[in-house]
Amino acid sequence: MSQENPVDRREFIKAAVMVGAGMALGQGACVATKGSGPGMQSGSMVGFATPPMENVRIGFVGVGGRGTNLVHEFSRCEGVQIKAICDLRIDRTARAQDIVVKASQAKPDAYAGGEHDFERLCQREDLDLVITATPWEWHVPVALAAMNNGKHVGVEVPAAQTVEDCWKLVNASEKTRRHCMMMENCCYGESELALLNAVRQGAFGELLHAEGGYLHDLQEVKFNRDGEGMWRREYSKKFNGNLYPTHGLGPVAHCMNINRGDKFNYIVSMSSPSRGLQDYQLRKLAPDDPRRHETYRLGDVNTSLIQSARGKTFMVQHDTNTERPYSRINSIVGTRGIFCGYPDRVGIGEKWGDIKGFLNQYEHPLWTKTKNGAKSGGHGGMDYVMAYRVIDCLRRGLPTDMNVYDAAAWSCIVELSIKSVANKSAAMDFPDFTRGGWETAKPLGIVS
């Protein structure tokens, strides 16, 4: 399955119809579940870890642009064996195979026979981890196939798009006792890691508010005739909400102890008019291009407000339709100061301070250890740091920094924001995917 696969959104469209009417060392063994939820299982994944494994054997599903990058990053990690590659297009599997061979590994097997070939890959007995970087609608089917066949799974973002699918991931992870990790690379950026380190050292006092977003001009990408343009634009036609919440939200959710002492409680959301893609149609597309006649529902700027169970607040934004500089916002406010990203600024006291000195003072130990490898990694190095940390946790038998509850809580914002927008910004409650486990889970620590 590649990122070039055309969209078939039957299941998500059904959901839309309803809409319209560390960095951490974990906490040891699993604890009993609390509360209720669909298909409640008998054990929690809070603090869950599996026995250490000397080598991590990986299969990749979806090696378009993002998947190919992940193959490159994971192939550079010690203790990794890439055994299988799956994609609809044989040229993509061949390209990924070449990357693995150039990393001095044996040529992995290729699966390129059809849309469900990933099921055969997941059935292999020589895999420990399956990583999927397919178009969004395939994330959950691949993840479920992997876990139900005894594999851990790494899922690109967002992990799911409906509350129902988020519960499917949670239930499968709890039942199979397999990790379901969202591949949220932005939690491993240099500034994001330094901010987490500073928060853990009390630099900002008590945290009160956080802001994150995905503000990225994707007009050209959405109208491309290859790559994400073959599927991503379809979502702009059908849905109005925050379709891609996790990049900006994930890092500040870690800082604010979401699912580890606090949880998201409810969300309200509203969107601006939809204008940017229509403007691009008129300016860039030929008069006879059929794409000039498409209509779009996605508001250009979606703003969502979230309150946590402990009363903390979050602002999350999404804008992929307008021409603007890139930003993930990355801001936290505490009783003793503020941090703002893009550009990075820090204010402790009444004045903006020395950001370079701040980042040096609070450089995260994980970044310190991996920054030489990160120099040649994607997205400013965060891709390599993420890959390194995932493998490090599995090889040492540690709980992963992001578990299935993070994947569900961060991803369900897609459907909840769509519902809120459709209902005059009505408040939508978050499910408690941890079934009460958030109350006793300890915050993410700092890797030493």
Short mmCIF file of C-alpha atoms in Angstrom, two decimals:
data_model
loop_
_atom_site.label_atom_id
_atom_site.label_comp_id
_atom_site.label_asym_id
_atom_site.label_seq_id
_atom_site.Cartn_x
_atom_site.Cartn_y
_atom_site.Cartn_z
CA MET A 1 0.00 0.00 0.00
CA SER A 2 1.57 3.26 -0.92
CA GLN A 3 0.64 6.83 -0.24
CA GLU A 4 -0.32 6.88 -3.92
CA ASN A 5 -3.37 4.64 -3.36
CA PRO A 6 -6.66 6.39 -4.33
CA VAL A 7 -9.06 6.99 -1.48
CA ASP A 8 -11.97 4.72 -0.71
CA ARG A 9 -13.61 6.37 2.30
CA ARG A 10 -16.83 4.36 2.65
CA GLU A 11 -16.43 3.72 6.35
CA PHE A 12 -15.38 7.24 7.21
CA ILE A 13 -18.15 8.70 5.08
CA LYS A 14 -20.62 6.68 7.15
CA ALA A 15 -19.15 8.37 10.21
CA ALA A 16 -19.57 11.76 8.53
CA VAL A 17 -23.26 11.11 8.03
CA MET A 18 -23.63 10.63 11.77
CA VAL A 19 -21.59 13.79 12.29
CA GLY A 20 -24.04 15.87 10.32
CA ALA A 21 -27.32 14.89 12.37
CA GLY A 22 9.80 9.22 27.27
CA MET A 23 10.83 10.26 26.57
CA ALA A 24 10.03 8.15 29.39
CA LEU A 25 10.73 5.21 31.56
CA GLY A 26 7.45 3.52 32.29
CA GLN A 27 5.79 2.20 35.37
CA GLY A 28 6.40 -1.55 35.28
CA ALA A 29 3.73 -4.23 34.90
CA CYS A 30 0.20 -3.78 33.65
CA VAL A 31 -2.53 -2.75 36.05
CA ALA A 32 -6.19 -3.71 36.21
CA THR A 33 -8.57 -1.76 34.04
CA LYS A 34 -11.03 0.69 35.53
CA GLY A 35 -14.17 2.17 34.12
CA SER A 36 -16.01 1.04 31.02
CA GLY A 37 -15.71 1.16 27.30
CA PRO A 38 -16.52 -0.83 24.18
CA GLY A 39 -15.09 -4.34 24.41
CA MET A 40 -13.42 -3.75 27.77
CA GLN A 41 -10.45 -6.06 28.26
CA SER A 42 -8.86 -7.36 31.45
CA GLY A 43 -5.51 -5.57 31.34
CA SER A 44 -4.19 -2.06 30.78
CA MET A 45 -1.32 -1.06 28.51
CA VAL A 46 -0.27 1.69 30.95
CA GLY A 47 3.41 1.05 31.66
CA PHE A 48 3.33 -2.14 29.59
CA ALA A 49 6.62 -3.60 28.39
CA THR A 50 7.65 -6.82 26.70
CA PRO A 51 10.85 -8.82 27.38
CA PRO A 52 13.99 -7.35 25.80
CA MET A 53 14.77 -8.50 22.27
CA GLU A 54 18.28 -8.53 20.84
CA ASN A 55 17.12 -7.70 17.33
CA VAL A 56 13.90 -6.11 16.12
CA ARG A 57 12.63 -7.64 12.87
CA ILE A 58 10.49 -5.17 10.93
CA GLY A 59 8.01 -5.28 8.05
CA PHE A 60 6.95 -2.04 6.34
CA VAL A 61 3.53 -1.47 4.79
CA GLY A 62 3.30 1.56 2.52
CA VAL A 63 6.56 2.93 1.13
CA GLY A 64 5.56 6.06 -0.70
CA GLY A 65 7.34 9.25 0.33
CA ARG A 66 6.87 8.94 4.09
CA GLY A 67 7.30 5.18 4.22
CA THR A 68 10.52 5.32 2.24
CA ASN A 69 11.89 7.87 4.67
CA LEU A 70 11.06 5.59 7.60
CA VAL A 71 12.78 2.64 5.94
CA HIS A 72 15.90 4.78 5.66
CA GLU A 73 15.78 5.93 9.29
CA PHE A 74 15.11 2.52 10.83
CA SER A 75 17.73 0.85 8.64
CA ARG A 76 20.34 3.04 10.35
CA CYS A 77 19.43 1.83 13.84
CA GLU A 78 21.49 -0.82 15.60
CA GLY A 79 19.69 -4.11 16.16
CA VAL A 80 17.22 -3.72 13.28
CA GLN A 81 16.53 -6.31 10.60
CA ILE A 82 14.13 -5.24 7.85
CA LYS A 83 12.58 -8.44 6.56
CA ALA A 84 9.63 -7.42 4.37
CA ILE A 85 8.27 -4.50 2.32
CA CYS A 86 4.66 -4.10 1.13
CA ASP A 87 3.22 -1.59 -1.32
CA LEU A 88 0.78 -1.55 -4.20
CA ARG A 89 3.52 -0.38 -6.55
CA ILE A 90 6.46 -2.64 -7.28
CA ASP A 91 8.72 0.32 -8.08
CA ARG A 92 8.20 1.51 -4.49
CA THR A 93 9.02 -1.87 -2.96
CA ALA A 94 12.14 -2.08 -5.15
CA ARG A 95 13.29 1.35 -4.03
CA ALA A 96 12.84 0.38 -0.37
CA GLN A 97 14.65 -2.91 -0.93
CA ASP A 98 17.62 -1.00 -2.34
CA ILE A 99 17.77 1.21 0.76
CA VAL A 100 17.92 -1.87 2.99
CA VAL A 101 20.61 -3.53 0.90
CA LYS A 102 22.69 -0.34 0.96
CA ALA A 103 22.46 -0.50 4.76
CA SER A 104 24.30 -3.86 4.57
CA GLN A 105 21.24 -5.98 5.27
CA ALA A 106 19.81 -8.89 3.30
CA LYS A 107 17.29 -7.94 0.64
CA PRO A 108 13.82 -7.96 2.23
CA ASP A 109 10.91 -9.82 0.65
CA ALA A 110 8.47 -7.74 -1.38
CA TYR A 111 4.66 -7.86 -1.29
CA ALA A 112 3.03 -5.98 -4.15
CA GLY A 113 0.11 -8.11 -5.26
CA GLY A 114 -2.94 -6.18 -4.11
CA GLU A 115 -4.64 -3.98 -1.53
CA HIS A 116 -4.74 -6.70 1.14
CA ASP A 117 -1.24 -8.09 0.61
CA PHE A 118 -0.31 -6.56 3.95
CA GLU A 119 -2.28 -9.36 5.57
CA ARG A 120 0.18 -11.93 4.24
CA LEU A 121 3.08 -9.82 5.51
CA CYS A 122 1.53 -9.65 8.97
CA GLN A 123 1.17 -13.43 9.05
CA ARG A 124 4.93 -13.97 8.80
CA GLU A 125 6.48 -15.52 11.86
CA ASP A 126 9.81 -13.74 11.51
CA LEU A 127 8.53 -10.23 12.33
CA ASP A 128 8.39 -8.41 15.66
CA LEU A 129 7.17 -5.01 14.45
CA VAL A 130 5.04 -3.81 11.54
CA ILE A 131 5.22 -0.13 10.57
CA THR A 132 2.52 1.37 8.36
CA ALA A 133 2.79 4.62 6.41
CA THR A 134 -0.19 4.10 4.12
CA PRO A 135 -2.93 6.62 3.33
CA TRP A 136 -5.00 7.36 6.42
CA GLU A 137 -7.89 5.00 5.77
CA TRP A 138 -5.58 1.97 5.84
CA HIS A 139 -3.91 2.71 9.19
CA VAL A 140 -6.42 0.82 11.32
CA PRO A 141 -6.78 -2.27 9.07
CA VAL A 142 -3.00 -2.72 8.94
CA ALA A 143 -2.57 -2.12 12.67
CA LEU A 144 -5.28 -4.64 13.57
CA ALA A 145 -3.82 -7.25 11.22
CA ALA A 146 -0.40 -6.76 12.79
CA MET A 147 -1.53 -6.99 16.42
CA ASN A 148 -3.89 -9.91 15.77
CA ASN A 149 -0.94 -11.77 14.28
CA GLY A 150 1.22 -11.14 17.33
CA LYS A 151 3.23 -8.16 16.09
CA HIS A 152 3.82 -4.77 17.65
CA VAL A 153 2.78 -1.94 15.36
CA GLY A 154 3.96 1.56 14.58
CA VAL A 155 1.27 3.68 12.90
CA GLU A 156 1.73 6.91 11.03
CA VAL A 157 -0.41 9.90 12.02
CA PRO A 158 -3.25 10.16 12.76
CA ALA A 159 -3.58 6.56 13.89
CA ALA A 160 -7.35 6.56 13.28
CA GLN A 161 -10.06 8.98 12.24
CA THR A 162 -13.13 7.88 14.18
CA VAL A 163 -13.78 7.19 17.83
CA GLU A 164 -14.94 3.70 16.90
CA ASP A 165 -11.62 2.93 15.18
CA CYS A 166 -9.68 4.36 18.12
CA TRP A 167 -11.49 1.88 20.38
CA LYS A 168 -10.63 -0.91 17.95
CA LEU A 169 -6.94 -0.11 18.36
CA VAL A 170 -7.21 0.11 22.14
CA ASN A 171 -9.11 -3.16 22.45
CA ALA A 172 -6.75 -5.01 20.12
CA SER A 173 -3.66 -3.74 21.94
CA GLU A 174 -5.07 -4.72 25.33
CA LYS A 175 -6.23 -8.13 24.10
CA THR A 176 -3.10 -9.12 22.21
CA ARG A 177 -0.63 -7.49 24.65
CA ARG A 178 1.15 -5.77 21.77
CA HIS A 179 2.35 -2.20 21.54
CA CYS A 180 0.44 0.14 19.24
CA MET A 181 2.65 3.20 18.87
CA MET A 182 1.84 6.23 16.79
CA MET A 183 4.90 7.38 14.82
CA GLU A 184 4.59 10.99 16.02
CA ASN A 185 8.02 12.26 15.05
CA CYS A 186 7.34 15.78 16.30
CA CYS A 187 7.64 14.58 19.90
CA TYR A 188 11.34 14.04 19.15
CA GLY A 189 12.34 17.44 17.78
CA GLU A 190 15.24 19.27 19.42
CA SER A 191 13.08 22.11 20.76
CA GLU A 192 10.24 19.81 21.79
CA LEU A 193 12.58 17.57 23.77
CA ALA A 194 14.30 20.55 25.41
CA LEU A 195 10.90 21.96 26.37
CA LEU A 196 9.88 18.66 27.96
CA ASN A 197 13.14 18.57 29.89
CA ALA A 198 12.63 22.15 31.13
CA VAL A 199 9.05 21.38 32.16
CA ARG A 200 10.17 18.34 34.13
CA GLN A 201 12.76 20.51 35.94
CA GLY A 202 10.05 23.02 36.92
CA ALA A 203 11.30 25.89 34.78
CA PHE A 204 7.76 27.14 34.07
CA GLY A 205 6.13 26.41 37.40
CA GLU A 206 2.68 24.85 37.27
CA LEU A 207 1.49 24.40 33.69
CA LEU A 208 -1.87 25.95 32.84
CA HIS A 209 -2.29 26.15 29.07
CA ALA A 210 -0.75 24.76 25.87
CA GLU A 211 -1.07 25.42 22.15
CA GLY A 212 -0.17 23.33 19.12
CA GLY A 213 -1.08 23.16 15.48
CA TYR A 214 -0.38 22.03 11.97
CA LEU A 215 -0.15 25.16 9.84
CA HIS A 216 1.33 24.03 6.54
CA ASP A 217 0.66 25.24 3.02
CA LEU A 218 -0.32 22.01 1.23
CA GLN A 219 -2.13 23.56 -1.73
CA GLU A 220 0.38 22.27 -4.26
CA VAL A 221 0.61 18.88 -2.53
CA LYS A 222 -3.16 18.42 -2.57
CA PHE A 223 -3.37 19.16 -6.29
CA ASN A 224 -0.39 17.02 -7.25
CA ARG A 225 -1.24 14.17 -9.62
CA ASP A 226 1.03 11.82 -7.70
CA GLY A 227 1.82 11.13 -4.06
CA GLU A 228 -0.53 12.60 -1.46
CA GLY A 229 -2.40 14.53 -4.13
CA MET A 230 -4.07 11.27 -5.16
CA TRP A 231 -5.84 10.91 -1.81
CA ARG A 232 -5.35 13.81 0.59
CA ARG A 233 -7.46 16.32 -1.34
CA GLU A 234 -10.44 13.97 -1.04
CA TYR A 235 -10.68 14.70 2.68
CA SER A 236 -10.92 18.44 1.97
CA LYS A 237 -13.96 17.72 -0.19
CA LYS A 238 -15.89 15.81 2.45
CA PHE A 239 -14.94 16.93 5.96
CA ASN A 240 -14.72 20.12 7.98
CA GLY A 241 -12.66 19.96 11.17
CA ASN A 242 -9.15 19.25 12.33
CA LEU A 243 -8.04 16.40 10.07
CA TYR A 244 -4.42 16.26 11.26
CA PRO A 245 -4.13 17.16 14.95
CA THR A 246 -1.24 15.16 16.35
CA HIS A 247 1.90 16.97 15.14
CA GLY A 248 1.26 20.07 17.20
CA LEU A 249 -0.68 18.43 20.02
CA GLY A 250 1.54 15.45 20.81
CA PRO A 251 4.56 17.26 22.26
CA VAL A 252 2.53 19.59 24.49
CA ALA A 253 0.27 16.71 25.57
CA HIS A 254 3.40 15.01 26.91
CA CYS A 255 4.40 18.18 28.74
CA MET A 256 0.90 18.48 30.25
CA ASN A 257 0.76 14.83 31.39
CA ILE A 258 -2.20 13.79 29.27
CA ASN A 259 -3.03 10.12 30.00
CA ARG A 260 -0.48 10.29 32.81
CA GLY A 261 -2.17 12.17 35.64
CA ASP A 262 -4.64 14.07 33.47
CA LYS A 263 -6.79 13.44 30.42
CA PHE A 264 -8.65 15.33 27.73
CA ASN A 265 -12.19 16.02 28.92
CA TYR A 266 -14.10 17.83 26.15
CA ILE A 267 -13.52 19.79 22.95
CA VAL A 268 -15.23 22.65 21.11
CA SER A 269 -14.28 23.45 17.53
CA MET A 270 -15.04 25.95 14.77
CA SER A 271 -13.77 26.55 11.24
CA SER A 272 -13.30 29.60 9.06
CA PRO A 273 -14.78 29.70 5.54
CA SER A 274 -13.23 27.43 2.90
CA ARG A 275 -11.43 29.66 0.39
CA GLY A 276 -7.77 28.71 -0.14
CA LEU A 277 -8.18 25.66 -2.38
CA GLN A 278 -10.79 27.46 -4.45
CA ASP A 279 -8.37 30.35 -4.96
CA TYR A 280 -5.67 27.88 -6.02
CA GLN A 281 -8.07 26.33 -8.56
CA LEU A 282 -8.59 29.67 -10.26
CA ARG A 283 -4.95 30.73 -10.20
CA LYS A 284 -3.16 27.49 -11.03
CA LEU A 285 -5.41 25.08 -12.92
CA ALA A 286 -6.11 25.19 -16.65
CA PRO A 287 -9.67 26.15 -17.65
CA ASP A 288 -10.37 22.62 -18.92
CA ASP A 289 -8.94 20.89 -15.83
CA PRO A 290 -11.82 18.93 -14.21
CA ARG A 291 -10.39 19.70 -10.78
CA ARG A 292 -11.52 23.32 -11.25
CA HIS A 293 -15.08 22.14 -10.69
CA GLU A 294 -14.47 20.38 -7.37
CA THR A 295 -16.05 21.78 -4.22
CA TYR A 296 -14.50 21.69 -0.76
CA ARG A 297 -15.92 21.60 2.74
CA LEU A 298 -12.75 21.91 4.82
CA GLY A 299 -12.57 25.33 6.48
CA ASP A 300 -9.19 26.91 5.89
CA VAL A 301 -8.45 27.53 9.58
CA ASN A 302 -9.91 25.21 12.18
CA THR A 303 -9.50 26.17 15.83
CA SER A 304 -10.32 23.74 18.63
CA LEU A 305 -10.29 24.32 22.38
CA ILE A 306 -9.86 21.42 24.79
CA GLN A 307 -10.21 21.33 28.55
CA SER A 308 -8.64 18.57 30.58
CA ALA A 309 -10.05 16.75 33.58
CA ARG A 310 -7.72 18.82 35.79
CA GLY A 311 -8.92 22.10 34.24
CA LYS A 312 -5.91 22.74 31.98
CA THR A 313 -6.66 24.22 28.54
CA PHE A 314 -5.37 23.54 25.02
CA MET A 315 -5.73 25.37 21.75
CA VAL A 316 -5.18 23.27 18.61
CA GLN A 317 -5.23 24.66 15.06
CA HIS A 318 -5.22 23.17 11.58
CA ASP A 319 -4.61 24.99 8.28
CA THR A 320 -3.40 23.24 5.14
CA ASN A 321 -5.32 25.38 2.64
CA THR A 322 -3.72 28.83 2.77
CA GLU A 323 -0.36 30.27 1.79
CA ARG A 324 1.56 30.81 5.01
CA PRO A 325 4.88 30.01 6.74
CA TYR A 326 5.02 26.62 8.41
CA SER A 327 4.28 26.40 12.13
CA ARG A 328 3.34 23.87 14.79
CA ILE A 329 2.97 26.69 17.39
CA ASN A 330 4.45 24.54 20.25
CA SER A 331 3.60 26.74 23.21
CA ILE A 332 3.09 26.17 26.91
CA VAL A 333 2.12 28.65 29.63
CA GLY A 334 2.97 28.14 33.28
CA THR A 335 2.78 30.19 36.44
CA ARG A 336 6.42 31.25 36.00
CA GLY A 337 6.85 31.62 32.27
CA ILE A 338 6.00 30.81 28.69
CA PHE A 339 7.58 29.01 25.74
CA CYS A 340 6.51 29.74 22.16
CA GLY A 341 7.73 28.11 18.96
CA TYR A 342 8.11 29.35 15.37
CA PRO A 343 10.34 31.15 16.07
CA ASP A 344 11.41 29.72 19.42
CA ARG A 345 11.04 32.22 22.27
CA VAL A 346 11.15 31.80 26.01
CA GLY A 347 9.91 34.18 28.67
CA ILE A 348 10.60 33.39 32.31
CA GLY A 349 9.62 36.40 34.31
CA GLU A 350 8.51 39.56 32.52
CA LYS A 351 10.94 39.58 29.56
CA TRP A 352 11.81 37.33 26.64
CA GLY A 353 15.03 35.49 27.46
CA ASP A 354 18.03 33.97 25.71
CA ILE A 355 16.50 31.13 23.66
CA LYS A 356 19.87 29.74 22.58
CA GLY A 357 21.02 29.57 26.17
CA PHE A 358 17.72 28.00 27.20
CA LEU A 359 17.95 25.27 24.57
CA ASN A 360 21.55 24.55 25.52
CA GLN A 361 20.75 24.46 29.23
CA TYR A 362 17.84 22.05 28.80
CA GLU A 363 19.11 19.93 25.92
CA HIS A 364 17.42 16.59 26.35
CA PRO A 365 19.71 13.61 27.07
CA LEU A 366 18.07 11.66 24.24
CA TRP A 367 18.91 14.43 21.78
CA THR A 368 22.46 14.65 23.14
CA LYS A 369 22.96 10.93 22.57
CA THR A 370 21.50 10.82 19.07
CA LYS A 371 22.23 14.20 17.52
CA ASN A 372 25.17 12.98 15.45
CA GLY A 373 22.91 10.47 13.74
CA ALA A 374 20.09 12.98 13.63
CA LYS A 375 22.15 15.36 11.48
CA SER A 376 21.42 13.26 8.39
CA GLY A 377 17.87 12.39 9.43
CA GLY A 378 14.62 13.73 8.08
CA HIS A 379 12.60 16.66 9.48
CA GLY A 380 15.55 18.24 11.25
CA GLY A 381 16.69 14.96 12.79
CA MET A 382 13.51 14.07 14.65
CA ASP A 383 12.79 11.11 12.37
CA TYR A 384 16.02 9.36 13.30
CA VAL A 385 15.59 10.13 17.02
CA MET A 386 12.10 8.63 16.90
CA ALA A 387 13.32 5.49 15.14
CA TYR A 388 16.20 5.12 17.57
CA ARG A 389 13.94 5.48 20.59
CA VAL A 390 11.34 2.97 19.37
CA ILE A 391 14.04 0.36 18.80
CA ASP A 392 15.79 1.24 22.07
CA CYS A 393 12.60 0.62 24.05
CA LEU A 394 11.97 -2.74 22.40
CA ARG A 395 15.56 -3.91 22.72
CA ARG A 396 15.76 -2.95 26.39
CA GLY A 397 12.26 -4.10 27.29
CA LEU A 398 10.99 -0.64 28.27
CA PRO A 399 7.49 0.82 27.94
CA THR A 400 7.27 2.88 24.77
CA ASP A 401 7.04 6.66 25.01
CA MET A 402 3.74 6.69 23.12
CA ASN A 403 1.21 3.95 23.76
CA VAL A 404 -2.15 3.05 22.28
CA TYR A 405 -3.96 5.45 24.62
CA ASP A 406 -1.95 8.37 23.25
CA ALA A 407 -2.70 7.22 19.70
CA ALA A 408 -6.42 7.12 20.48
CA ALA A 409 -6.73 10.33 22.52
CA TRP A 410 -4.77 12.43 20.04
CA SER A 411 -6.36 10.92 16.92
CA CYS A 412 -10.03 10.95 17.95
CA ILE A 413 -9.89 14.74 17.68
CA VAL A 414 -10.50 14.25 13.95
CA GLU A 415 -14.07 13.01 14.44
CA LEU A 416 -14.80 15.04 17.57
CA SER A 417 -13.81 18.31 15.86
CA ILE A 418 -15.91 17.46 12.79
CA LYS A 419 -18.91 16.79 15.01
CA SER A 420 -18.41 19.99 16.97
CA VAL A 421 -18.11 22.15 13.85
CA ALA A 422 -21.25 20.56 12.41
CA ASN A 423 -23.17 21.33 15.60
CA LYS A 424 -22.38 25.04 16.12
CA SER A 425 -19.24 24.35 18.14
CA ALA A 426 -21.06 22.15 20.63
CA ALA A 427 -18.88 20.52 23.29
CA MET A 428 -17.91 16.92 22.54
CA ASP A 429 -16.71 14.62 25.31
CA PHE A 430 -13.55 12.58 24.95
CA PRO A 431 -13.79 8.89 25.74
CA ASP A 432 -11.53 7.69 28.53
CA PHE A 433 -9.52 5.22 26.49
CA THR A 434 -7.40 4.36 29.55
CA ARG A 435 -10.55 3.29 31.47
CA GLY A 436 -9.35 5.24 34.50
CA GLY A 437 -5.68 4.30 34.22
CA TRP A 438 -4.70 7.94 33.63
CA GLU A 439 -5.38 8.76 37.30
CA THR A 440 -2.48 6.65 38.59
CA ALA A 441 -0.12 6.65 35.60
CA LYS A 442 3.06 8.59 36.28
CA PRO A 443 4.20 11.44 33.98
CA LEU A 444 6.80 10.75 31.34
CA GLY A 445 10.25 11.06 32.82
CA ILE A 446 13.47 12.08 31.15
CA VAL A 447 15.59 9.39 29.50
CA SER A 448 18.98 9.20 31.15
#
